[in-house]
Coordinates of C-alpha atoms and ligand atoms in Angstrom, one line a residue:
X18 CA 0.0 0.0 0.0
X19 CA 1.4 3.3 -1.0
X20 CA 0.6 6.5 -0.2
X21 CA 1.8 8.1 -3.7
X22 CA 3.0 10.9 -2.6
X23 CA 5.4 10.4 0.1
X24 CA 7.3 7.0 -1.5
X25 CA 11.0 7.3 -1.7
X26 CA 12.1 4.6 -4.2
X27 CA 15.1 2.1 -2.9
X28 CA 17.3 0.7 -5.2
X29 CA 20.5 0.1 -3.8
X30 CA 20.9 -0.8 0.1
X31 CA 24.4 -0.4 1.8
X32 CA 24.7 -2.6 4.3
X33 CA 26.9 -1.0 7.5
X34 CA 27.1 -4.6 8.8
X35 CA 28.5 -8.1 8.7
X36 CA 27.8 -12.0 9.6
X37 CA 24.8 -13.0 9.8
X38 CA 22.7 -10.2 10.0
X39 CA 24.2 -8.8 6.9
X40 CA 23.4 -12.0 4.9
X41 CA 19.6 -11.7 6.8
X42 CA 20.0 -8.2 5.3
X43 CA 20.8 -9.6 1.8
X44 CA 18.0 -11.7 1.4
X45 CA 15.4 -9.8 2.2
X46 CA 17.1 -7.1 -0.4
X47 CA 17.1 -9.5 -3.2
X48 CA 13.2 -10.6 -2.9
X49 CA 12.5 -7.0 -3.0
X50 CA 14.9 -7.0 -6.3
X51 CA 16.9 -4.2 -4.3
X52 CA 20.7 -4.3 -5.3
X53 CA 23.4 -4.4 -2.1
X54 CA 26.3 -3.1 -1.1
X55 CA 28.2 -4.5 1.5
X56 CA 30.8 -2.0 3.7
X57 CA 33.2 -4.2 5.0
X58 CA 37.1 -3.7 6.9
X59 CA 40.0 -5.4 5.2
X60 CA 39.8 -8.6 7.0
X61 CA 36.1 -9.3 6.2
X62 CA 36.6 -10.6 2.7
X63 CA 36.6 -14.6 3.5
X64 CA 33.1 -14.6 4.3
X65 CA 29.2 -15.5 3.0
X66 CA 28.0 -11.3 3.0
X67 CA 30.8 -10.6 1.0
X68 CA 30.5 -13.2 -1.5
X69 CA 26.5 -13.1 -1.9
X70 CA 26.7 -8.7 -2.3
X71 CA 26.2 -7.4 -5.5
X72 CA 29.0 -4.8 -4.9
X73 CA 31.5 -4.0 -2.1
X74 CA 33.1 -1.1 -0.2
X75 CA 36.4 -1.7 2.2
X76 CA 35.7 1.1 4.9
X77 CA 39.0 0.6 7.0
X78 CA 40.8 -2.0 8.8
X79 CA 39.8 -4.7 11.4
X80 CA 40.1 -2.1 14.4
X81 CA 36.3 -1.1 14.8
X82 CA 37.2 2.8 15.2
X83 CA 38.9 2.7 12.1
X84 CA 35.6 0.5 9.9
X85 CA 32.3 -0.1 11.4
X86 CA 32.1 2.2 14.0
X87 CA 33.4 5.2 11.6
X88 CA 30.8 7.0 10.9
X89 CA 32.7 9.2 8.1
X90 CA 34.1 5.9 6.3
X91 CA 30.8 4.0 6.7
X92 CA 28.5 7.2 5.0
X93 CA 31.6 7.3 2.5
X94 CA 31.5 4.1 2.0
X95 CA 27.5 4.4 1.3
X96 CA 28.0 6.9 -1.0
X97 CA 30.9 5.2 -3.1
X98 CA 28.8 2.3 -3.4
X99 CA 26.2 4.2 -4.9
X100 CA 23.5 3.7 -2.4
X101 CA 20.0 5.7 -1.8
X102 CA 19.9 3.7 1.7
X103 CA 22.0 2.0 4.8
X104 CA 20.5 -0.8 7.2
X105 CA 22.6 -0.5 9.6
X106 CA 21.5 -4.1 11.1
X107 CA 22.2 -4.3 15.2
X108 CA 25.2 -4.0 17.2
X109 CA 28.1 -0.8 15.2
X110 CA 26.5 1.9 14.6
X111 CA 22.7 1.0 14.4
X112 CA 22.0 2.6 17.8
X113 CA 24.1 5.8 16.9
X114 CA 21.6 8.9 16.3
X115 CA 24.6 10.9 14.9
X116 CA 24.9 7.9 12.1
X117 CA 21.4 8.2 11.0
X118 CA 21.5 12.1 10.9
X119 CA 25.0 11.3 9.0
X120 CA 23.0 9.2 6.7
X121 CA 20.0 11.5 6.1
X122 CA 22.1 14.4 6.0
X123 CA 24.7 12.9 3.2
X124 CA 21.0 12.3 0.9
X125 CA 20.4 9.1 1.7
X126 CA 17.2 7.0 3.3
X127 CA 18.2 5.7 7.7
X128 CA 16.3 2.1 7.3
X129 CA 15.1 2.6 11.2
X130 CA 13.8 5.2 13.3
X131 CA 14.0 8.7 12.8
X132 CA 17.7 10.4 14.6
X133 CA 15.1 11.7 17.1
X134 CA 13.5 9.0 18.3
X135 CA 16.9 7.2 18.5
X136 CA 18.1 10.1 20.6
X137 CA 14.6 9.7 22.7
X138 CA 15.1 6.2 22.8
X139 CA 18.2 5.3 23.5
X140 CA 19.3 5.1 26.3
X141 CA 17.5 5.1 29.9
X142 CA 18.4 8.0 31.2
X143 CA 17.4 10.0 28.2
X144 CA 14.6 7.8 27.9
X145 CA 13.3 9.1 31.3
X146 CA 10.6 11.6 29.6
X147 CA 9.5 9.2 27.4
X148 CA 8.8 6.6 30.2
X149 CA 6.8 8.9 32.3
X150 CA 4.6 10.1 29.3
X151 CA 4.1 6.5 28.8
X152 CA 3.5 5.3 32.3
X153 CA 5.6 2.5 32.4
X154 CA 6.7 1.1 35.7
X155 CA 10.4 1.2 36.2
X156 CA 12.8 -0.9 38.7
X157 CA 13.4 1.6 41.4
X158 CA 17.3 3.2 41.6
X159 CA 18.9 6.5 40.9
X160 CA 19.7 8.5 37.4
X161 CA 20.8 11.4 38.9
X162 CA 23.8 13.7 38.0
X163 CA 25.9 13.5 40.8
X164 CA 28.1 10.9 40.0
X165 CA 30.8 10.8 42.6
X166 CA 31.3 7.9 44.1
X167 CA 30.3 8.7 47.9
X168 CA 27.2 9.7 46.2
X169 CA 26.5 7.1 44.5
X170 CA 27.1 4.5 47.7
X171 CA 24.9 6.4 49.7
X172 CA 21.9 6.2 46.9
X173 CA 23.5 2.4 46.7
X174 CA 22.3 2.0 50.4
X175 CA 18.9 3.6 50.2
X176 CA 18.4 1.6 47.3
X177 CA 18.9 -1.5 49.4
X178 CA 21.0 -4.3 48.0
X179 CA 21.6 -6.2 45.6
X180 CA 22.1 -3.1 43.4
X181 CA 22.9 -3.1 39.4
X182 CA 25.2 -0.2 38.4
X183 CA 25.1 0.4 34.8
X184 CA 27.2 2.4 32.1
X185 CA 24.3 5.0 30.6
X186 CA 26.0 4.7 27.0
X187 CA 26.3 0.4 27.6
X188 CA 25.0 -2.2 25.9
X189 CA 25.1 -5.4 25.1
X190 CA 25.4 -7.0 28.9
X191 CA 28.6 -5.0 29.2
X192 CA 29.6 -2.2 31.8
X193 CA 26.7 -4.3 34.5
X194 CA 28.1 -5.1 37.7
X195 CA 25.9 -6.5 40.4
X196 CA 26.8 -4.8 43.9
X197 CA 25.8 -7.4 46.8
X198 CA 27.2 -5.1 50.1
X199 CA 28.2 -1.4 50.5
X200 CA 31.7 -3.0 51.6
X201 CA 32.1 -3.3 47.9
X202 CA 30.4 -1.1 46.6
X203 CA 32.3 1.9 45.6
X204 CA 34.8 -0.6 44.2
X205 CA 32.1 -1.9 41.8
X206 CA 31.2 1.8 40.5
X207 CA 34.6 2.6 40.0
X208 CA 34.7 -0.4 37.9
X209 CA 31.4 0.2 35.6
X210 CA 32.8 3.5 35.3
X211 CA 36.2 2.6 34.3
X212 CA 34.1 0.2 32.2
X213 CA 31.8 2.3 30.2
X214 CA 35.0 5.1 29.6
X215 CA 36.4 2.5 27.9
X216 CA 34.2 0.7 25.8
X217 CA 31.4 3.4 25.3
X218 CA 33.7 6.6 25.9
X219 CA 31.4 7.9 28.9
X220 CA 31.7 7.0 32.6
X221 CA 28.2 7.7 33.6
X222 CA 26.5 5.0 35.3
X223 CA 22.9 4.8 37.0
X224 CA 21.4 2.5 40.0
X225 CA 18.9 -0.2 40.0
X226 CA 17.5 -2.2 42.3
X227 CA 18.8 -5.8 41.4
X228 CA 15.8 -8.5 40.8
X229 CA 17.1 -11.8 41.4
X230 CA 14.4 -13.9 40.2
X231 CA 12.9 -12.3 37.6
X232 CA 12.3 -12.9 33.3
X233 CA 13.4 -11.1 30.7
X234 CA 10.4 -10.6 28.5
X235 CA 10.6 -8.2 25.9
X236 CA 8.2 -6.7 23.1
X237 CA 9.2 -6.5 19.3
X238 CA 7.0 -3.0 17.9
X239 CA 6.7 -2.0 14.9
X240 CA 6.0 1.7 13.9
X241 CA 5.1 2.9 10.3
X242 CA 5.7 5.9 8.1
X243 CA 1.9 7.0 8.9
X244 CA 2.9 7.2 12.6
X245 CA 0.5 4.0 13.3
X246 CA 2.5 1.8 16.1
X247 CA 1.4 -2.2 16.5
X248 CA 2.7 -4.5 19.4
X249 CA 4.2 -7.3 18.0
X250 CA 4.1 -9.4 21.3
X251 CA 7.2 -10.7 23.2
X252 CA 9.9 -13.1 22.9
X253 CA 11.2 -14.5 26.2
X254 CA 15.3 -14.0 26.9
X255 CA 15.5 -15.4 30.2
X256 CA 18.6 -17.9 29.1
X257 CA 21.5 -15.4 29.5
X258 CA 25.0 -16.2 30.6
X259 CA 27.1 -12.9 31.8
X260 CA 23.8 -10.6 30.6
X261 CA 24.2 -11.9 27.8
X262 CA 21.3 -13.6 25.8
X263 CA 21.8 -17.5 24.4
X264 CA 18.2 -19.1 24.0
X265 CA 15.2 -16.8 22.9
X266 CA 11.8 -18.2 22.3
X267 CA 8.8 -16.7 21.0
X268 CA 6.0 -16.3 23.1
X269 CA 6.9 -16.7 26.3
X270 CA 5.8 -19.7 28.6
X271 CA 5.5 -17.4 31.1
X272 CA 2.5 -14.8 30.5
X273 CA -1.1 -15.0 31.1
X274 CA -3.1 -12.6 28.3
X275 CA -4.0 -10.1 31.0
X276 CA -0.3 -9.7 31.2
X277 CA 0.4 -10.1 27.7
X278 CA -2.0 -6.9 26.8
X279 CA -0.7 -5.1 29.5
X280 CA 2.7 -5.2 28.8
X281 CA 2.2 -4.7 24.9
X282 CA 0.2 -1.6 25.6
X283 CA 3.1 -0.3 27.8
X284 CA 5.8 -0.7 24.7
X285 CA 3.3 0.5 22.3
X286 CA 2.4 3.9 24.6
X287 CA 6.7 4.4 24.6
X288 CA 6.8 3.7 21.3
X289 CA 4.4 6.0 20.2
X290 CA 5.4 9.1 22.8
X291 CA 8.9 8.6 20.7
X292 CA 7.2 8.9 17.5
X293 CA 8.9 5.6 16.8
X294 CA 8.9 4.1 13.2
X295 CA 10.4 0.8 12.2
X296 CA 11.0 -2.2 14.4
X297 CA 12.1 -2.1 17.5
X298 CA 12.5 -3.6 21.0
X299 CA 11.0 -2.7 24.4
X300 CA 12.7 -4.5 27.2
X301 CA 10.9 -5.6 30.9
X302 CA 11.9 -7.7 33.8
X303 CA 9.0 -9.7 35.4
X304 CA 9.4 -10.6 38.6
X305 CA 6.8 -11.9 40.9
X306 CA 4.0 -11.1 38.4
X307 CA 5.1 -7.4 38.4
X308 CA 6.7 -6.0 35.1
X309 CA 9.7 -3.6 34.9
X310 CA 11.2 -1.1 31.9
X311 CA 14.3 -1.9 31.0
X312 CA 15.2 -0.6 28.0
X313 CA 14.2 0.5 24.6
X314 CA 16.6 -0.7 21.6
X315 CA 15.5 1.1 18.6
X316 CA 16.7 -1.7 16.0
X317 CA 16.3 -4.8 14.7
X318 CA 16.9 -7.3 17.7
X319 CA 19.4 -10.7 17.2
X320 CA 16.6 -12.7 18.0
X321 CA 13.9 -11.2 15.5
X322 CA 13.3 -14.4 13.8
X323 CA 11.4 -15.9 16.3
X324 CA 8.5 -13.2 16.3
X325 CA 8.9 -13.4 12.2
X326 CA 8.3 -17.7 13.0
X327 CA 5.2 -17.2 15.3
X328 CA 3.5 -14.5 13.5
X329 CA 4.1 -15.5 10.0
X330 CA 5.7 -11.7 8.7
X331 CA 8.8 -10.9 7.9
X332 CA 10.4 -7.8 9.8
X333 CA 14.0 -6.7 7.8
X334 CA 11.5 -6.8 4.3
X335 CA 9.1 -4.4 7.0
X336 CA 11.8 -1.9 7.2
X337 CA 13.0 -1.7 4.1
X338 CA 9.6 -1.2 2.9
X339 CA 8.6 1.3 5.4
X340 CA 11.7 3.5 4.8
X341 CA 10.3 3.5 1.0
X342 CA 7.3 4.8 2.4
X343 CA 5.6 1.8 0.8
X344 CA 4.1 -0.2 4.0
X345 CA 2.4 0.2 6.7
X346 CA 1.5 -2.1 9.3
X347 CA -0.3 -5.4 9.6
X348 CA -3.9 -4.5 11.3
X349 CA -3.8 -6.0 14.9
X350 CA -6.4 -8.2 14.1
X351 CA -3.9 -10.2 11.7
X352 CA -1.3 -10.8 14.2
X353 CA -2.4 -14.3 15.7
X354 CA 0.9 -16.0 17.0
X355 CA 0.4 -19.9 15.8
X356 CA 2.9 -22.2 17.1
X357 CA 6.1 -21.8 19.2
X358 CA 9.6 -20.5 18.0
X359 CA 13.2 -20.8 19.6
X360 CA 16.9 -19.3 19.3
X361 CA 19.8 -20.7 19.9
X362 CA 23.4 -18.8 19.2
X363 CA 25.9 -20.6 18.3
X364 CA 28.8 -18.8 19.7
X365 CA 32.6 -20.0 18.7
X366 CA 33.6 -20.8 21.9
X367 CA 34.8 -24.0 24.4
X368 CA 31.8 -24.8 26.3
X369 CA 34.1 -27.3 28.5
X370 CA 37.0 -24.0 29.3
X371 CA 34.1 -22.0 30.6
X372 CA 33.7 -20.5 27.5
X373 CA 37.0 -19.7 26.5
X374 CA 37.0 -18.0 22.4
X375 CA 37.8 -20.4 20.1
X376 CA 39.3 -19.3 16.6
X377 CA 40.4 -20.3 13.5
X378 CA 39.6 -22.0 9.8
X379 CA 36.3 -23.5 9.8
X380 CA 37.3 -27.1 7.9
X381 CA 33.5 -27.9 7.9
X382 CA 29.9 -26.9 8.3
X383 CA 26.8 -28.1 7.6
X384 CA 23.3 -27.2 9.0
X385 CA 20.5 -30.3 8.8
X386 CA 17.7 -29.0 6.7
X387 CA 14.3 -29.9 7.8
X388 CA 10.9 -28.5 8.2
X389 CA 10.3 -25.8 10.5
X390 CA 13.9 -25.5 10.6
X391 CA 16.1 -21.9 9.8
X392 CA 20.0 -21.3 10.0
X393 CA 21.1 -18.1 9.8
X394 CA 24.8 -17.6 9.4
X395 CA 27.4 -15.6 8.4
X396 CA 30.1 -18.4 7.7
X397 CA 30.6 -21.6 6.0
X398 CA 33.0 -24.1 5.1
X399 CA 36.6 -22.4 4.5
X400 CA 36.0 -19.4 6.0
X401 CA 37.7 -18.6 9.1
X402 CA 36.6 -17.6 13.0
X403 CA 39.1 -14.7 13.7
X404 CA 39.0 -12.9 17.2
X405 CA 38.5 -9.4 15.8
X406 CA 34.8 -9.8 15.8
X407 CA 31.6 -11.0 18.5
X408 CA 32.1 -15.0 18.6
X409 CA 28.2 -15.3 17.6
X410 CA 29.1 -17.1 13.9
X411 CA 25.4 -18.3 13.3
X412 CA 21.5 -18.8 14.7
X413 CA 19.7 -21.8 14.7
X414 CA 16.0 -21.0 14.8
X415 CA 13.1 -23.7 14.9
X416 CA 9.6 -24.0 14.9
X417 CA 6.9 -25.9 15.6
X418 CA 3.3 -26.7 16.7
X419 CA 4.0 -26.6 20.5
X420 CA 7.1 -25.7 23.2
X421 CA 7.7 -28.8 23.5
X422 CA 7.4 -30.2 20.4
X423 CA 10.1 -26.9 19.4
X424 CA 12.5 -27.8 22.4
X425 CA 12.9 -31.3 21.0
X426 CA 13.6 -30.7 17.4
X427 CA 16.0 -27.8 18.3
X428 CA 18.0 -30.9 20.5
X429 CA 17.6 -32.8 17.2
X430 CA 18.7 -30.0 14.6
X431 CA 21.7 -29.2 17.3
X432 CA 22.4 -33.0 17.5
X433 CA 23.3 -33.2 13.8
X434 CA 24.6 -29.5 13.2
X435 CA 28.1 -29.8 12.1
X436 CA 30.9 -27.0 12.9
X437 CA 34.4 -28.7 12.3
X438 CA 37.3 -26.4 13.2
X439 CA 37.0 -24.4 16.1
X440 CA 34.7 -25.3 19.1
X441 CA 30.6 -24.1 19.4
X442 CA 28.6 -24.0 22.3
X443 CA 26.2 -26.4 20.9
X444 CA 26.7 -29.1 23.4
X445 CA 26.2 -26.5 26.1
X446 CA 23.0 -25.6 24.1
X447 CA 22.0 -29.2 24.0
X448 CA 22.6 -29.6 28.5
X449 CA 20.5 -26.5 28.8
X450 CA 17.3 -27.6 26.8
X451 CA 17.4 -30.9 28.5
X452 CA 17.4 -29.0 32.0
X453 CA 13.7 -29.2 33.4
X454 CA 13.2 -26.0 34.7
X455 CA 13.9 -24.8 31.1
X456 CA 11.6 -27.7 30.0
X457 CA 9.3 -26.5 32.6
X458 CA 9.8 -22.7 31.3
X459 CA 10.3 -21.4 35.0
X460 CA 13.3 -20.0 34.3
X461 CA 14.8 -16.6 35.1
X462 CA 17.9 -14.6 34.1
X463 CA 19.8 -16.5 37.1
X464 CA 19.1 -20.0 35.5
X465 CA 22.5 -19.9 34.1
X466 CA 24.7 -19.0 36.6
X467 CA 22.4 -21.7 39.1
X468 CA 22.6 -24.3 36.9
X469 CA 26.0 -23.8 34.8
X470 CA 28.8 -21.5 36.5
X471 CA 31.5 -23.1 35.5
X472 CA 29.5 -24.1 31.7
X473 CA 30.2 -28.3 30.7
X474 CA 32.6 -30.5 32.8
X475 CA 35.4 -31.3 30.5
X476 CA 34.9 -34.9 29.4
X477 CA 36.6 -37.8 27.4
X478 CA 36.4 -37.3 23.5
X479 CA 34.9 -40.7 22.1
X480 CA 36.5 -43.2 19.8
X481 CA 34.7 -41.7 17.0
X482 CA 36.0 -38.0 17.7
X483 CA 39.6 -38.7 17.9
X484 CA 39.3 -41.0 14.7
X485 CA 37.7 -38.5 12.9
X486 CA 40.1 -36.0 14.5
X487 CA 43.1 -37.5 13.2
X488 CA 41.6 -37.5 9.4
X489 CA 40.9 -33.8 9.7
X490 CA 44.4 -32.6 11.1
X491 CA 46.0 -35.0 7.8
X492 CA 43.9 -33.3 5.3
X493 CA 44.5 -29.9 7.1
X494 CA 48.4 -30.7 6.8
X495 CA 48.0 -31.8 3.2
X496 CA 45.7 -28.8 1.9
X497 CA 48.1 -26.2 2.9
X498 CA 45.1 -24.2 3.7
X499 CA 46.9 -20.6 3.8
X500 CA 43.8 -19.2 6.5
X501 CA 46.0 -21.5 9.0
X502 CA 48.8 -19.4 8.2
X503 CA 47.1 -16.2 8.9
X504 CA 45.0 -16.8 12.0
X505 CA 46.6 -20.1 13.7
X506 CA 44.4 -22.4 16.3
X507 CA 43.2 -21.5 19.4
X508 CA 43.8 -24.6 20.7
X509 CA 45.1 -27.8 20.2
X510 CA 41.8 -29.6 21.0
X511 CA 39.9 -27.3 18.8
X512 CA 39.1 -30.5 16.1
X513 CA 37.3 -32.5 18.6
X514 CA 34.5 -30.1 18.4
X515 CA 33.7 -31.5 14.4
X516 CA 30.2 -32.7 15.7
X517 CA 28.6 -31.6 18.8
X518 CA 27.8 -35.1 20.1
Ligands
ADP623 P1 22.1 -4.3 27.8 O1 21.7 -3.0 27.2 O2 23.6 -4.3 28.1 O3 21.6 -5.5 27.1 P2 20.0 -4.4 29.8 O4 19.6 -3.2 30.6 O5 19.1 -4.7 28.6 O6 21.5 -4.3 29.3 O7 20.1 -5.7 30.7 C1 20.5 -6.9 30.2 C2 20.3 -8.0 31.2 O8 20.9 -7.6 32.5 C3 18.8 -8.2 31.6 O9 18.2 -9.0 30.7 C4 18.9 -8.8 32.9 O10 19.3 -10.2 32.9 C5 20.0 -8.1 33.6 N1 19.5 -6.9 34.3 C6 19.6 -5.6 33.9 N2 19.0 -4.8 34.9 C7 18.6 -5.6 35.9 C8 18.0 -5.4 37.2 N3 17.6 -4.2 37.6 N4 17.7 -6.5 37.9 C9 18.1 -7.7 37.5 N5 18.7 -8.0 36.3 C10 19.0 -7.0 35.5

């Protein structure tokens, strides 16, 4: 549906991006018949974006200052590619108000919200109007100014422990520390603001009470051109190791309707006080059958693909469209979630050294088709795993009639998912869908640490693994693969991770 006037035609999409999300990015480009430039540093060239784009831009060097998070050499990069729009996917730059005004300003369509809303959005203490106009109830803590440390111990205590202090600019589970006592509490500041300085370039941190039983359930929204907002119900994100989500399922065991519509209508009331267009992601914490804000990421999420499996739509194709002023969104009475979705990341990583990174040539991989079954992955066989980049090389998303019926066939699709070269976290995957309080679905952001601190107890590689081990390190030997050269093992154990048995 078009409303004449207004479209904006798209005919060549830049994509600031890599890995998966840049090949999610590609496909939904090349139904639309939209042509696509990848922007990618000088070490990005071994992988699936850059070999499916139709053209490419190198934008700098691995170090991220100096590529994807350069503004200048990313909108230059845009502009020598000869694109009329950027997706800037998640992660980088996506969350960067400054980039989308760079973009918009340099003549070219932001596929995501407005720089206003971004700057409205964004972050939680900015966000603090936008929450108030929207009435959503908030974990209680402090956002205040003063941010010497004294200070901050003091609104520690009133607060009550355990306390969260987080960097303002942070993201991504990073610049969190959980404070337990005031003994160390101005140690733990320090910290989050030594923290944020360093990864996010600001040291300002705010306080929240710490809820140490609750769910992460968030809402996917989606905003179009027209200004019309729909709630695009939640995904549950409770599996999370260091903050950090690993399991996302679509819709959560854990909501009763009543909850369901109240909790949408919160995200859709922030959304629309923020004038919000495109998709994005409202955050809560429920605890005790109270909801929290969290936060507001105003991009495509990772785990977007489960809403698209429930709900039957397809959200990167959305936001494409919508920046061409060409769609607007499903009517509410559309959106009936059939079936039951689930995540899993597959991070490059040794589940059995506590998670230790794990690099190097990928000699081998191969996804089991099936129905209900989607990979999504930026890698395949010959490409390498360096350390310059997040560890998360692909997604394995299923679906199917019920949870259960989901949770199996994920253990089935991980059981015969091959990665052959560095070490996954797929068996770790595979020991946490088996755990019954995930099978139950009771479980909260602490199941993790609870259940797994120390990850999978190292154990014995079978007869099978070291046989097939020994094959793999002849024909490595005899290949003379030259990405051995260039980014060397990890590990010396790294081939008995060829199939996550
Ligand atoms: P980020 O932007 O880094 O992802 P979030 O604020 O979204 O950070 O929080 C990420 C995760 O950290 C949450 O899903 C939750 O597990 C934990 N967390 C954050 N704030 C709190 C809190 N007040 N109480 C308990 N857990 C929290």
């Amino acid at each position: 549906m078009s409303k004449g006037s207004g479209r904006r035609r798209i005919q060549t999409v830049a994509i600031a991006n890599r890995g998966e999300v840049a090949v999610r990015i590609m496909h939904a480009c090349r139904e639309l018949g939209i042509r696509t430039v990848l922007l990618h540093s000088e070490v990005d060239v071994a992988t699936r974006a850059y070999r499916m784009a139709d053209a490419r831009v190198c934008i700098g060097p691995a170090a991220l200052n100096e590529s994807y998070l350069s503004i200048e050499n990313v909108v230059n990069g845009a502009l020598a590619g000869g694109a009329d729009a950027v997706h800037p996917g998640f992660g980088f730059l996506s969350e960067n108000a400054d980039f989308a005004q760079a973009v918009v300003s340099a003549g070219m369509i932001f596929i995501g919200p407005k720089p206003e809303s971004i700057r409205a959005a964004g972050d939680k203490i900015s966000a603090k109007k936008l929450i108030e106009q929207a009435k959503a109830p908030t974990v209680p803590g402090y956002m205040g100014a003063d941010q010497r440390i004294e200070s901050l111990v003091e609104e520690a205590v009133r607060i009550g422990f355990p306390v969260i202090v987080k960097a303002a600019a942070g993201g991504g589970g990073r610049g969190m520390k959980v404070i337990r006592s005031r003994a160390e509490a101005a140690e733990q500041i320090a910290s989050a603001q030594r923290e944020g300085q360093a990864a996010f370039g600001s040291p300002v941190v705010f306080l929240e009470k710490y809820l140490d039983r609750a769910k992460h359930i968030e809402f996917q929204i989606f905003g179009d051109f027209t200004g019309q907002v729909v709630s695009l119900m939640e995904r549950e994100c409770s599996v999370q190791r260091r903050h950090q989500k690993i399991i996302e399922e679509a819709l959560s065991p854990s909501l009763t309707p009543e909850l369901r519509r109240a909790m949408g209508e919160t995200a859709k009331r922030l959304a629309e006080s923020a004038q919000y267009q495109s998709a994005g992601t409202v955050e809560f914490l429920l605890q005790d059958g109270a909801f929290y804000f969290l936060e507001m990421n105003t991009r495509l999420q990772v785990e977007h693909p489960v809403t698209e499996m429930v709900l039957g739509i397809d959200l990167v194709k959305a936001q494409i469209l919508n920046a061409a002023q060409e769609f607007m969104v499903w009517p509410e009475e559309s959106l009936r979630p059939h079936g039951h979705a689930i995540e899993c990341r597959i991070y490059a990583e040794n589940p059995y050294q506590a998670g230790m990174p794990s690099t190097g040539p990928l000699l081998g991989v191969s996804w089991p088709e099936g129905p209900g079954r989607r990979f999504e992955t930026g890698v395949e066989t010959g490409d390498a795993v360096t350390s310059y980049y997040d560890p998360m090389i692909a997604k394995v998303i299923v679906w199917d009639e019920t949870r259960l019926r989901a949770i199996k066939k994920m253990k089935a699709t991980l059981a015969e998912s091959v990665v052959l070269g560095v070490h996954t976290n797929i068996p770790f995957l595979r020991e946490m869908l088996s755990h019954p309080e995930f099978i139950d679905g009771a479980m909260t952001t602490q199941f993790v640490g609870q259940h797994f601190p120390e990850g999978l107890a190292p154990r014995e590689r079978t007869e099978l693994e070291k046989a097939f081990q020994m094959e793999a390190e002849k024909a490595l030997l005899s290949s003379g693969d030259p990405a051995q050269g260039r980014t060397g093992f990890s590990d010396p154990m790294r081939l008995d991770a060829w199939r996550n048995v």
